[in-house]
Coordinates of C-alpha atoms and ligand atoms in Angstrom, one line a residue:
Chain A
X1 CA -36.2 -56.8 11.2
X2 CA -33.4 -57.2 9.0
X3 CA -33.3 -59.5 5.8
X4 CA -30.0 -60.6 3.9
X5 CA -31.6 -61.8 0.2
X6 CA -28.9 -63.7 -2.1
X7 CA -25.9 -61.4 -1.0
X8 CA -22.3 -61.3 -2.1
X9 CA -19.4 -59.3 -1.4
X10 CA -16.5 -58.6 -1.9
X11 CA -13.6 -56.1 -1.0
X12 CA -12.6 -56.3 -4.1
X13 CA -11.2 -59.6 -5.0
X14 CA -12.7 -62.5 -5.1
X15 CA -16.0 -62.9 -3.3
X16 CA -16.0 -63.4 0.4
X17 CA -19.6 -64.1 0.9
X18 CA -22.2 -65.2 -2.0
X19 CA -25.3 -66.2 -2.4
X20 CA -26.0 -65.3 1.7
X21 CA -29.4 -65.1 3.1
X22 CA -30.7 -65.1 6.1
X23 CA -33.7 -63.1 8.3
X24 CA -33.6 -61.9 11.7
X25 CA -37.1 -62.0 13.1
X26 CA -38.2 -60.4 15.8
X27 CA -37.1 -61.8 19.2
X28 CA -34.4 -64.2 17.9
X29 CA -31.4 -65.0 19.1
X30 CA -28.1 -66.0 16.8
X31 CA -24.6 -66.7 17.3
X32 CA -22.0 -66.1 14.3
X33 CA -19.1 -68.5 14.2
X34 CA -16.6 -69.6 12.0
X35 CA -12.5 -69.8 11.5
X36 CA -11.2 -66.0 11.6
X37 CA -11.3 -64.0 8.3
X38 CA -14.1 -66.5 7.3
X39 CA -16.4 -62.9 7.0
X40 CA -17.9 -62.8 10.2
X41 CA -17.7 -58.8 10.9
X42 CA -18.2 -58.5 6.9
X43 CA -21.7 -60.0 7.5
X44 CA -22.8 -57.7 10.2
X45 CA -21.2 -55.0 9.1
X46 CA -23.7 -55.4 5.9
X47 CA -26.8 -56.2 8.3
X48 CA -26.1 -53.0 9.6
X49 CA -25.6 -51.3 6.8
X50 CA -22.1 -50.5 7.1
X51 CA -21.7 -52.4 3.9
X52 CA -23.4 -52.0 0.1
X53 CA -23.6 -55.8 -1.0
X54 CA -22.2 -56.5 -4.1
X55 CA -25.5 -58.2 -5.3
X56 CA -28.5 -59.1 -3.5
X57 CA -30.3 -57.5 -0.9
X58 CA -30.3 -56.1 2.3
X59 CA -33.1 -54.8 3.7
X60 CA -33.2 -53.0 7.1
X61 CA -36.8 -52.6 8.8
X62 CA -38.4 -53.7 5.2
X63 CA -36.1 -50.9 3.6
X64 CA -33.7 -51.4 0.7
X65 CA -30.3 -50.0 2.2
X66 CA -30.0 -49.3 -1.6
X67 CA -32.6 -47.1 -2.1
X68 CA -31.9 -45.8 1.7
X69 CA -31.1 -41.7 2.3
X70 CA -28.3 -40.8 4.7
X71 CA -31.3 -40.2 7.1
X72 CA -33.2 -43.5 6.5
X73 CA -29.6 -44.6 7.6
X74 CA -29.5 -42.9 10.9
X75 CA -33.3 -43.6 11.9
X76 CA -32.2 -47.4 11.1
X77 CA -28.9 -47.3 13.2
X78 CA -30.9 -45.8 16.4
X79 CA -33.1 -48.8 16.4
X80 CA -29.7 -51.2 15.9
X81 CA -27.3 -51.3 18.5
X82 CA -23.8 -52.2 17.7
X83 CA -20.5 -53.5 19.4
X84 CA -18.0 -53.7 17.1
X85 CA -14.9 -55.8 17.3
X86 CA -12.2 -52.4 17.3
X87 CA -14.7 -50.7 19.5
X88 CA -13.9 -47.3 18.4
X89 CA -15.1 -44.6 21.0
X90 CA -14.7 -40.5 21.1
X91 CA -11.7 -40.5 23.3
X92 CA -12.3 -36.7 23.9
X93 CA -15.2 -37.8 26.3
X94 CA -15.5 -39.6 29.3
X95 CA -16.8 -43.5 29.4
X96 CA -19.4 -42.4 30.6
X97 CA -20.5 -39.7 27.8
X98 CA -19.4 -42.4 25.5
X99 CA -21.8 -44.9 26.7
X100 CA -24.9 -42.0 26.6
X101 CA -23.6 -41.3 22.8
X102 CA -26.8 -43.0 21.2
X103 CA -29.0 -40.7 23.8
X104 CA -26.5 -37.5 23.1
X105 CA -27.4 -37.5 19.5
X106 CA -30.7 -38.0 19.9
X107 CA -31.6 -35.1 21.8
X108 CA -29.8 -35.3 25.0
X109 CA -30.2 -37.2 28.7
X110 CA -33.6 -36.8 31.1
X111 CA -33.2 -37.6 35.0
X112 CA -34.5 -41.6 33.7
X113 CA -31.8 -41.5 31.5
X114 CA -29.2 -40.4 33.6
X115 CA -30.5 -43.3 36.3
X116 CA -30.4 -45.9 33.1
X117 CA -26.8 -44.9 32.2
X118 CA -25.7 -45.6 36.4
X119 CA -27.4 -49.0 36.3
X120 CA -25.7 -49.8 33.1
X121 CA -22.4 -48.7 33.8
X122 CA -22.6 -50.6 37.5
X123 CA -24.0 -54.1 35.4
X124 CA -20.6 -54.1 32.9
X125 CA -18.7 -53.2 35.9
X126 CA -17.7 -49.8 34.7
X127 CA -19.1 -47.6 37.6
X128 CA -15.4 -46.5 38.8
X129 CA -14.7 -45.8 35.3
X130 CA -16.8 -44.1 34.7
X131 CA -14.6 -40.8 34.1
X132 CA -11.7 -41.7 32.2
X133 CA -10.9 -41.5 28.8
X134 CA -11.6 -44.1 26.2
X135 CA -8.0 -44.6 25.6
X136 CA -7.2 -45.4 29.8
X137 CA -9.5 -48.3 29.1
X138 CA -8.1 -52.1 28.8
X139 CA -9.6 -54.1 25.8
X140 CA -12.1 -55.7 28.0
X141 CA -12.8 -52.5 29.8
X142 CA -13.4 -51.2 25.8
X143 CA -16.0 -54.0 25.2
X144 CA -18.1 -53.5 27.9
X145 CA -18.2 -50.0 27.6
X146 CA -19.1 -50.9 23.6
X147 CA -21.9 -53.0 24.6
X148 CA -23.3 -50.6 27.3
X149 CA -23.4 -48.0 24.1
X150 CA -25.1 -50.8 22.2
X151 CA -27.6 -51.2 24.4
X152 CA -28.2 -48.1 26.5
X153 CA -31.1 -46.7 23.9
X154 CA -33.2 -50.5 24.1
X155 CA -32.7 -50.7 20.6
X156 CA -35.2 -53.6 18.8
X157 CA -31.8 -55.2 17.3
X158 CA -28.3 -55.9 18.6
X159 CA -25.6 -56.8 16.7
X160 CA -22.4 -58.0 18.5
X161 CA -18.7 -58.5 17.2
X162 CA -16.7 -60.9 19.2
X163 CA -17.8 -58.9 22.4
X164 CA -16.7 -60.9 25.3
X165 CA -13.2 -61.4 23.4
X166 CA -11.2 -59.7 25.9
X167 CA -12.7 -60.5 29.1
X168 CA -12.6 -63.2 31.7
X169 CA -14.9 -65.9 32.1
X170 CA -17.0 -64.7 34.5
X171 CA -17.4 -61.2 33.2
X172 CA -18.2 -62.9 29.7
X173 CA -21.1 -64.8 31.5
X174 CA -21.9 -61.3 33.3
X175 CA -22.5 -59.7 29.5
X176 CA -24.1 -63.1 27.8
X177 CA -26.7 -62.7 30.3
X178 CA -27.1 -58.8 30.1
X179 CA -27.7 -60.3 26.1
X180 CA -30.1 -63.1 27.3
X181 CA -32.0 -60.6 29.2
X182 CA -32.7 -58.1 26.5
X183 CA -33.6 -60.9 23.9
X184 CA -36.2 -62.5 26.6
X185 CA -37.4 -58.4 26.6
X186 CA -38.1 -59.3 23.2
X187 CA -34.8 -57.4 21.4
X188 CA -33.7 -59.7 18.4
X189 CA -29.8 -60.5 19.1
X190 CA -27.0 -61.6 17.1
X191 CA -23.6 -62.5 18.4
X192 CA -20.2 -62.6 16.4
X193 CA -17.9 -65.1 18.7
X194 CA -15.6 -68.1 18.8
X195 CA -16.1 -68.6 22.4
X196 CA -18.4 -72.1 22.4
X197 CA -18.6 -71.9 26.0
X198 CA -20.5 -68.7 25.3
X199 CA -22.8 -70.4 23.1
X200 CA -23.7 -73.0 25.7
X201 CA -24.5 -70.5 28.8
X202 CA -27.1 -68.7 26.2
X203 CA -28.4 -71.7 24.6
X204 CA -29.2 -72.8 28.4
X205 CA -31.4 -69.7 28.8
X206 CA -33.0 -68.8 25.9
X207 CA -33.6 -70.3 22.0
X208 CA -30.4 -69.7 20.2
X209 CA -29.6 -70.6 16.8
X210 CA -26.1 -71.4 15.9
X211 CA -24.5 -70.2 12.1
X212 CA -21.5 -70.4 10.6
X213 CA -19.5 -69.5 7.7
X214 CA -18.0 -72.2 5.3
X215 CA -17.5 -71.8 1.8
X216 CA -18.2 -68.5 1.3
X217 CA -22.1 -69.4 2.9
X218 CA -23.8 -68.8 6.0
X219 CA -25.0 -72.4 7.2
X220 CA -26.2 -73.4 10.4
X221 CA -24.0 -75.2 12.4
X222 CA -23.8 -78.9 13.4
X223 CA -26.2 -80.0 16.4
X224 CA -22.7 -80.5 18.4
X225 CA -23.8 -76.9 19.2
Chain B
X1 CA -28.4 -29.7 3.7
X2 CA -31.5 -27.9 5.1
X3 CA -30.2 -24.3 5.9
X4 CA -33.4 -23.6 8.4
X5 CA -32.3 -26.5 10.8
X6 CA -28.8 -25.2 10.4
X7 CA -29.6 -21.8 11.9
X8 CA -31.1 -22.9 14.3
X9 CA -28.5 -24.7 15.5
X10 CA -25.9 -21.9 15.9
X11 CA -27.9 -20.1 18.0
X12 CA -29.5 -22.5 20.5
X13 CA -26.6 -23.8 23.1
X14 CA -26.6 -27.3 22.7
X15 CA -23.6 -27.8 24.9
X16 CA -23.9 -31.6 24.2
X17 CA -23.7 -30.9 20.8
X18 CA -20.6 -29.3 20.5
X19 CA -18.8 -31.7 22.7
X20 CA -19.3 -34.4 20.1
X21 CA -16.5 -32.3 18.3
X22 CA -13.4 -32.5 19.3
X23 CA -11.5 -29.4 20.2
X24 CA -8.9 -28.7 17.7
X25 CA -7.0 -25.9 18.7
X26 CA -4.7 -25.4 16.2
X27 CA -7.0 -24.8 13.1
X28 CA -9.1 -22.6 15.7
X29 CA -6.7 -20.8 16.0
X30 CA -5.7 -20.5 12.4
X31 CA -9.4 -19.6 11.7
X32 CA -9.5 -17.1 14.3
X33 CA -6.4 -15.4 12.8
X34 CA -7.3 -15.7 9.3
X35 CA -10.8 -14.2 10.3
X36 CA -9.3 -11.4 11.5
X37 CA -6.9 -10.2 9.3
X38 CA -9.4 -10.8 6.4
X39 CA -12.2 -8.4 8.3
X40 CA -9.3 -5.9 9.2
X41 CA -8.2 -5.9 5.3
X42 CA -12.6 -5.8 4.0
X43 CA -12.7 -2.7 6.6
X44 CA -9.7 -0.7 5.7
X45 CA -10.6 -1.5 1.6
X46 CA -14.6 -0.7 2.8
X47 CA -13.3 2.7 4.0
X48 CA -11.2 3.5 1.0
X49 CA -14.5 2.6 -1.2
X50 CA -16.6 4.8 0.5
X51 CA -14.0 7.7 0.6
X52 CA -13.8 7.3 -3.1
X53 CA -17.4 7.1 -3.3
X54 CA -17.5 10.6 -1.3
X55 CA -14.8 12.1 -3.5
X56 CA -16.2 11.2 -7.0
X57 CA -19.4 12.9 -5.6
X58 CA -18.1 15.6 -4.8
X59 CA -16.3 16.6 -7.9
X60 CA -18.9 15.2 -9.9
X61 CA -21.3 17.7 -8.3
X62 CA -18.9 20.6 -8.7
X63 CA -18.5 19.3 -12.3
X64 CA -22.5 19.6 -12.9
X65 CA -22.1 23.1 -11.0
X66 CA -21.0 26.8 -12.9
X67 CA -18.0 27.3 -15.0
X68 CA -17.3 31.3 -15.0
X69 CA -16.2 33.5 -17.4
X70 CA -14.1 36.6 -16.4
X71 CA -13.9 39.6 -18.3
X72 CA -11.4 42.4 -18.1
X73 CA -11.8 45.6 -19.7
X74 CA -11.7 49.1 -19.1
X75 CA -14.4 50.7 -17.2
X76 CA -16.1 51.9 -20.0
X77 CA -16.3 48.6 -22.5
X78 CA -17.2 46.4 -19.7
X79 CA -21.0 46.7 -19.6
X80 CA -21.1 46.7 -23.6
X81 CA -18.5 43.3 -23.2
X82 CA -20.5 41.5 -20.2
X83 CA -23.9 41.7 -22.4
X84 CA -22.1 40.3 -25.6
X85 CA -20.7 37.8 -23.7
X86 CA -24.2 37.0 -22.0
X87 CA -25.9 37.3 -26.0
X88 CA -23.2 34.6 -27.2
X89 CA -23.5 32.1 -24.2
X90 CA -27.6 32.8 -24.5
X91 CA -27.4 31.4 -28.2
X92 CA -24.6 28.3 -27.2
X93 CA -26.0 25.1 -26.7
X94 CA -25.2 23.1 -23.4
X95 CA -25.5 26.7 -21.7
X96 CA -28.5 26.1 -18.9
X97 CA -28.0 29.5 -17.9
X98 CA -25.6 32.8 -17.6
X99 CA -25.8 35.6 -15.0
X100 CA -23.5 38.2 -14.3
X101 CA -22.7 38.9 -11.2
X102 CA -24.1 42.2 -9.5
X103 CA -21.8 44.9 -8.0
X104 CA -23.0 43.8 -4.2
X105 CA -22.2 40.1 -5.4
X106 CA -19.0 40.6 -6.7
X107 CA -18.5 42.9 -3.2
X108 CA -19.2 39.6 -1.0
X109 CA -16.8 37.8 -2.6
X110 CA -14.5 40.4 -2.1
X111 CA -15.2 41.5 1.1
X112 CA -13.2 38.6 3.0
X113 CA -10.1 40.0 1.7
X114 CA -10.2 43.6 1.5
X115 CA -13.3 45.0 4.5
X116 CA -16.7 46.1 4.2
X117 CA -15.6 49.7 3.3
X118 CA -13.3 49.3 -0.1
X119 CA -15.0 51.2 -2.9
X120 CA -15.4 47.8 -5.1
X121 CA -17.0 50.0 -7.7
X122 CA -14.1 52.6 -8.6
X123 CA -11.7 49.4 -9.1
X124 CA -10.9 47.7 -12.5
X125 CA -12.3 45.0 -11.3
X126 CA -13.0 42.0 -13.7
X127 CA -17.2 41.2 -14.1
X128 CA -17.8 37.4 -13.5
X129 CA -20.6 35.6 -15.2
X130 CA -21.2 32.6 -13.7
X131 CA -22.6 29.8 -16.1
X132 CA -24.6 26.3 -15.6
X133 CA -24.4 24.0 -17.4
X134 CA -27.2 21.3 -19.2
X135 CA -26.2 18.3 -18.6
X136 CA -24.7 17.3 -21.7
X137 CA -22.0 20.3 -21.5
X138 CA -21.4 23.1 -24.0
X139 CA -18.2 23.0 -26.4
X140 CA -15.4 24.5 -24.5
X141 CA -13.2 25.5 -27.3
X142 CA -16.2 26.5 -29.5
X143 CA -17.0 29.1 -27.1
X144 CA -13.5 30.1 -26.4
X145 CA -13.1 30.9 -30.0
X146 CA -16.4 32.6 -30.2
X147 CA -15.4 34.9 -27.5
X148 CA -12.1 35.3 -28.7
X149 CA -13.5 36.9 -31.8
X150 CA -16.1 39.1 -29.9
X151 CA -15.3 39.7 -26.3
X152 CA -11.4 40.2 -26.3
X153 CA -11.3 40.7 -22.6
X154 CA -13.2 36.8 -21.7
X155 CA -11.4 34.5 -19.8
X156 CA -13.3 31.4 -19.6
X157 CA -12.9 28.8 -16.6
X158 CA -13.9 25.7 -17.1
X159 CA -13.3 23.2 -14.5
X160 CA -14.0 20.7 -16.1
X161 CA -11.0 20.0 -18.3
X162 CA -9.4 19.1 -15.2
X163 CA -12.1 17.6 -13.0
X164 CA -12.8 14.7 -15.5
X165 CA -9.9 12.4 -15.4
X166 CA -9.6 13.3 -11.5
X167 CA -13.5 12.0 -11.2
X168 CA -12.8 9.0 -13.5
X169 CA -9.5 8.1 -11.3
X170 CA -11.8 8.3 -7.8
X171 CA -14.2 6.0 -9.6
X172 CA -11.6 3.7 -10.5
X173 CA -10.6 3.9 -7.1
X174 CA -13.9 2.7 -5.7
X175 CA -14.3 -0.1 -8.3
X176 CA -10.8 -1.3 -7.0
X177 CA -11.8 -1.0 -2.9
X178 CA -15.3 -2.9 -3.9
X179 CA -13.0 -5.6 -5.7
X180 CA -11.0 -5.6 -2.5
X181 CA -14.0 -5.9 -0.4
X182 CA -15.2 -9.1 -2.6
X183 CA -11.5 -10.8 -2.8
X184 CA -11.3 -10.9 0.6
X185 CA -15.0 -11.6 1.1
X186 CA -14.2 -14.6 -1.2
X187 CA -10.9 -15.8 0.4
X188 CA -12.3 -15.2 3.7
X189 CA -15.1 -18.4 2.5
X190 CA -12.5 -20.2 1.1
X191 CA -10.3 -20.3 4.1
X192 CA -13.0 -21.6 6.1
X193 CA -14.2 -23.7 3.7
X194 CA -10.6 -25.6 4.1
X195 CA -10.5 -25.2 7.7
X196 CA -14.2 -26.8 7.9
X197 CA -12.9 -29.8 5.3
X198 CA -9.6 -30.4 6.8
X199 CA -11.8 -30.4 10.4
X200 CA -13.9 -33.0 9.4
X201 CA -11.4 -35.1 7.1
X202 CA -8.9 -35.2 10.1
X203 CA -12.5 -36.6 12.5
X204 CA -13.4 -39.2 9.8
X205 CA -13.4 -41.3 12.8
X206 CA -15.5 -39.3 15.4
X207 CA -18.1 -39.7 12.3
X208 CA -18.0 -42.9 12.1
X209 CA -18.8 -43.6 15.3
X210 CA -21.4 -40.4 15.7
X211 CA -23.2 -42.2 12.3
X212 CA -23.0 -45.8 14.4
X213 CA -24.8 -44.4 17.5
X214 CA -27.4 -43.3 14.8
X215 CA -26.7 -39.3 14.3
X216 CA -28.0 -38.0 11.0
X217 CA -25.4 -35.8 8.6
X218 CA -27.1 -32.9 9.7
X219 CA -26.5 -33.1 13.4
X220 CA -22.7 -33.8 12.9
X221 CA -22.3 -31.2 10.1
X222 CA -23.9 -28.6 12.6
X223 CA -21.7 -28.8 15.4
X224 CA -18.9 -28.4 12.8
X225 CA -20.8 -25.3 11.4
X226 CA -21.8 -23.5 15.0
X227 CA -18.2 -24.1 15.8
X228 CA -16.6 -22.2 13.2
X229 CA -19.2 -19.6 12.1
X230 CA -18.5 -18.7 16.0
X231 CA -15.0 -18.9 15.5
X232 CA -14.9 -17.0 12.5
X233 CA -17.7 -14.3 13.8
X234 CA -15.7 -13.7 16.7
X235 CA -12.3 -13.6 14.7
X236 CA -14.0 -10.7 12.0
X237 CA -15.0 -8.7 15.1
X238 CA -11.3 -8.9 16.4
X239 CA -10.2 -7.3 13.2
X240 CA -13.1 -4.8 12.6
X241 CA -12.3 -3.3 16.3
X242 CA -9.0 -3.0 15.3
X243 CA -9.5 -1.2 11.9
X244 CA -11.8 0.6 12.9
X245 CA -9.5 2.0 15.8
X246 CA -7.0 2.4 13.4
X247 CA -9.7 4.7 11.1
X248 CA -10.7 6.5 14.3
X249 CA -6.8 7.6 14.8
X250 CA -6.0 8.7 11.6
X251 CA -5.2 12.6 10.9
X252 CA -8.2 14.1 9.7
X253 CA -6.1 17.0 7.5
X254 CA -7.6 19.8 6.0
X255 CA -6.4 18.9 2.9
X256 CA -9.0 17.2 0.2
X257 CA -5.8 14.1 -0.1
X258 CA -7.8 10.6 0.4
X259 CA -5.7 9.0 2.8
X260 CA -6.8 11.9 5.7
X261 CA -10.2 11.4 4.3
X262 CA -10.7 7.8 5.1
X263 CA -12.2 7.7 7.7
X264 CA -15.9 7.2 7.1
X265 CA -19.0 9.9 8.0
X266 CA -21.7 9.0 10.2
X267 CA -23.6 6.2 9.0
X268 CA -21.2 4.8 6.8
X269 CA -19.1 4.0 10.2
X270 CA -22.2 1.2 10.7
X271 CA -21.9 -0.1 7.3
X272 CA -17.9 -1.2 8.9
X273 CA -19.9 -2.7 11.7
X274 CA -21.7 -4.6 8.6
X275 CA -18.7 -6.5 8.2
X276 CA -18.5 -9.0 11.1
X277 CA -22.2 -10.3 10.4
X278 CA -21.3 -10.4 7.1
X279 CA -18.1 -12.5 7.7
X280 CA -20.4 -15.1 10.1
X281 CA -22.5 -15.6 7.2
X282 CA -20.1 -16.4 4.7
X283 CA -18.4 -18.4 7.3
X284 CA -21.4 -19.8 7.9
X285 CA -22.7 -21.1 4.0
X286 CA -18.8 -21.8 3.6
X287 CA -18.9 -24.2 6.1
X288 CA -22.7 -25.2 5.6
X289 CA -21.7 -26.3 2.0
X290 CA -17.8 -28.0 3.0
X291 CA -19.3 -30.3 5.3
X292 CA -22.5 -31.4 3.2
X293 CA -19.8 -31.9 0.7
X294 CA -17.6 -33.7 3.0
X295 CA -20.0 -35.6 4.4
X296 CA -21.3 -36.9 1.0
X297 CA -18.1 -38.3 0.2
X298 CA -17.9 -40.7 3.7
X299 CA -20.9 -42.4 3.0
Ligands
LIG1 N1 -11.6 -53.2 4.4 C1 -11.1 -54.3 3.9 N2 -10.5 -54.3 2.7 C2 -10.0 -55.5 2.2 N3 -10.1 -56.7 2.8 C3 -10.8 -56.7 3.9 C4 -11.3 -55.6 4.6 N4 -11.9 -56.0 5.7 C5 -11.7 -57.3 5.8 N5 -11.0 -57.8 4.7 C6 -10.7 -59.2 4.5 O1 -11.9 -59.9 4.4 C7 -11.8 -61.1 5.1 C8 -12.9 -61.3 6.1 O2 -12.7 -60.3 7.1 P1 -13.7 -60.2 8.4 O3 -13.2 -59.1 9.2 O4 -15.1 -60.2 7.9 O5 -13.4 -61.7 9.0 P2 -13.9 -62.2 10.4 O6 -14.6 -63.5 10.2 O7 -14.6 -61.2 11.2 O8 -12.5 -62.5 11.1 P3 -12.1 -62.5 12.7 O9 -12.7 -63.7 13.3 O10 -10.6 -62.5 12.7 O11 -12.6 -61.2 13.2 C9 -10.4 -61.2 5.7 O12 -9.6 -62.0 4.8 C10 -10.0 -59.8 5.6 O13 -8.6 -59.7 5.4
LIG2 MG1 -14.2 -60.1 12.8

């Protein structure tokens, strides 16, 4: 699905990452971890393309995103869902027309659709929400909404930046099951957090394999995990 | 940029679509304006070109037309003057033809000012000869001289001494209304073009996030481009109502001056309807090629 081959980056200074790779196969389930400004939304920010590596490869659905047209981009991005950790939204538009975004550009909403977007909205707890404005949201209210856009098109690949960062504990378990659920659908997942206790609920459900960043490397982490 | 795709999309209502943008009313608004004021200026400088256009044809036309020659003399030296005179212009090159003018002729002219019943032929009336000419012209003062020496009682009128520079001016005049026309066909795209860049510059963010969800270049530069080749379509109507309501109550004098002849004759008043498409389209490429452009440079 997507393939990191001997990558480095750097935003100019020294490198943050080198010599990184790693494959997400289909159906797998990861967790990113490690100390904050390690290069944890660096990483997936290049696994979704976001990024050009420095060196090295990244290769989205067995496509070079060097070689990759603007449109090659876009086809790749509708098959990758993404909460990011600034969860930027169009605040001109409702949650709700937020969250249908992916479905928007894509053509617009059927009746199934519509039914889809209610279901989702009601799971992340967004259902009276559903009408305001992006900015009227709280930071937790921001994430859900993020990951209901992430997920709203069943994209084959999620890719998740510290999404449970601002919400409370149950509502974190509420979304790290709506996660556990689409990866048991067969959706490859990969999840940006600190929160261990995160890690554990998952790793109780499905196969989860733990990674960090030390040293510049992407390593998995110790069997504490 | 595929330009098929992109007209499609201005005329099919994807309401959807245009939501994605942002409303931004103050550059609308400046578009809208600018529009205007630009189509108001291309149909006021459109007008003045085709005027000029109908004024150099005119005189040019007269210009290809007769000169006459007029000769006094007394009763009895007229007929033996006319026939020199038509034996020297028959031999002068750039002389298509001469004719003189019969008696009942020269009455019709007359007859306007002085009745049906005046005895024409018991005045000492001049004899005209009315000449055309090839189209290369005869030389004027070669004539002159010629007659000078054989017809003492000639008077040659040539208009076309007088009619040349006038004919050249109304041509410049066109050539400066079509330069108008294109300045202001040309600033017009570059306003927009501005507008289109500024647009999207100031919404790097709502593209960020459109590209995220997985929309290509081409569905976020086209709701940019419906949005202000509607704008500026319906701006460029504004102002060619408005000049052309302005043409509509101008004097329309007598006189041959061009400003009482601007306003246009009956078909040219569609090519001023013209102007309004022609402003969506440039609005349209303008903003077609700005956002490509723009777009290029975010990636
Ligand atoms: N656009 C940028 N330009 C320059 N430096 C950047 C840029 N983005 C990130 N950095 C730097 O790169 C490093 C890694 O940033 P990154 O956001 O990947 O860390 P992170 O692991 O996601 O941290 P956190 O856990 O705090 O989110 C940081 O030191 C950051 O300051
Ligand atoms: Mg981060």
């Amino acid at each position: 699905m997507i393939e990191l081959d001997k990558v480095a980056y750097s935003y100019g200074g020294a490198d943050l990452l080198t010599g990184v790779s790693l494959t997400l196969n289909p159906g797998s389930f990861h967790f990113l971890t490690g100390p904050s400004g390690a290069g944890k939304t660096t990483f997936l920010r290049l696994a979704y393309g976001a990024l050009m590596p420095k060196s090295g490869h990244v290769r989205l659905f067995l496509q070079d995103r060097m070689t990759m047209s603007p449109d090659d981009l876009a086809d790749c991005r509708r098959r990758i869902g993404i909460v990011q950790q600034d969860c930027q939204f169009l605040d001109h538009l409702s949650v709700a027309e937020n969250v249908a975004l992916p479905l928007t550009v894509q053509g617009g909403l059927n009746a199934a659709a519509q039914e889809n977007l209610r279901d989702l909205l009601a799971w992340v707890g967004l259902t009276e929400r559903a009408d305001a404005r992006p900015p009227e949201l709280s930071g937790g209210e921001r994430q859900r909404a993020a990951l209901a856009r992430a997920v709203i098109m069943s994209p084959d690949v999620i890719l998740a930046d510290e999404p449970t960062g601002n919400v409370d504990f149950d509502m974190s378990q509420r979304l790290i099951r709506l996660l556990v659920e689409l990866n048991r659908m067969g959706k490859t997942i990969m999840v940006a957090t600190h929160d261990l206790t995160l890690i554990r609920t998952a790793k109780t459900h499905v196969q989860a394999r733990v990674l960090r960043i030390t040293n510049r490397q992407v390593q998995s982490a110790g069997a504490d995990l | 940029m595929m330009m098929k795709p992109a007209i499609r999309a201005i005329f099919s209502r994807d309401s959807a679509a245009d939501r994605v943008v942002p409303p931004s009313g103050f550059t609308a608004r400046l578009v809208l304006f600018s529009a205007a004021a630009m189509s108001l200026l291309a149909v006021l400088a459109l007008a003045l070109a085709l005027a000029a256009g109908r004024l150099a044809e005119r005189w040019g036309s007269d210009l290809a037309s007769a000169s006459t020659l007029r000769i006094s003399a007394p009763a009895d030296q007229l007929g033996m003057q006319s026939d020199r005179a038509l034996a020297i212009l028959a031999s002068t090159p750039g002389v298509d033809s001469a004719r003189a003018l019969s008696i009942q002729q020269q009455q019709a002219l007359l007859e306007p000012w002085f009745g049906p019943d005046m005895p024409i032929s018991s005045l000492p009336i001049p004899r005209l000869i009315e000449i055309t000419e090839t189209s290369d012209g005869y030389d004027a003062a070669g004539l002159r001289q010629r007659l000078a020496a054989e017809v003492p009682g000639a008077v040659l009128d040539d208009h076309q001494r007088w009619r040349k520079p006038l004919l050249a001016a109304a041509w410049g005049l066109w050539v400066l209304a079509a330069g108008i026309v294109l300045l202001v066909g040309g600033t017009t795209a570059a306003i927009v073009a501005l507008a289109t860049r500024a647009s999207l510059a100031a919404n790097a963010g709502v593209i960020a996030v459109l590209r995220n969800v997985g929309a290509t270049d081409a569905y976020i530069s086209h709701a940019f481009v419906r949005r202000y080749t509607v704008r500026v379509t319906t701006g460029a109507s504004a102002g060619t109502l408005i000049a052309v309501a302005v043409l509509m109550v101008l004097p329309k004098g007598g006189d041959a001056s061009v400003m009482t002849q601007l306003a246009p004759q009956g078909l040219q008043w569609v090519l001023l309807f013209m102007v309004p498409i022609a402003a969506g389209i440039v609005g349209f490429a303008a903003t077609l090629w700005a956002a490509a452009q723009l777009l290029r440079g975010l990636s």
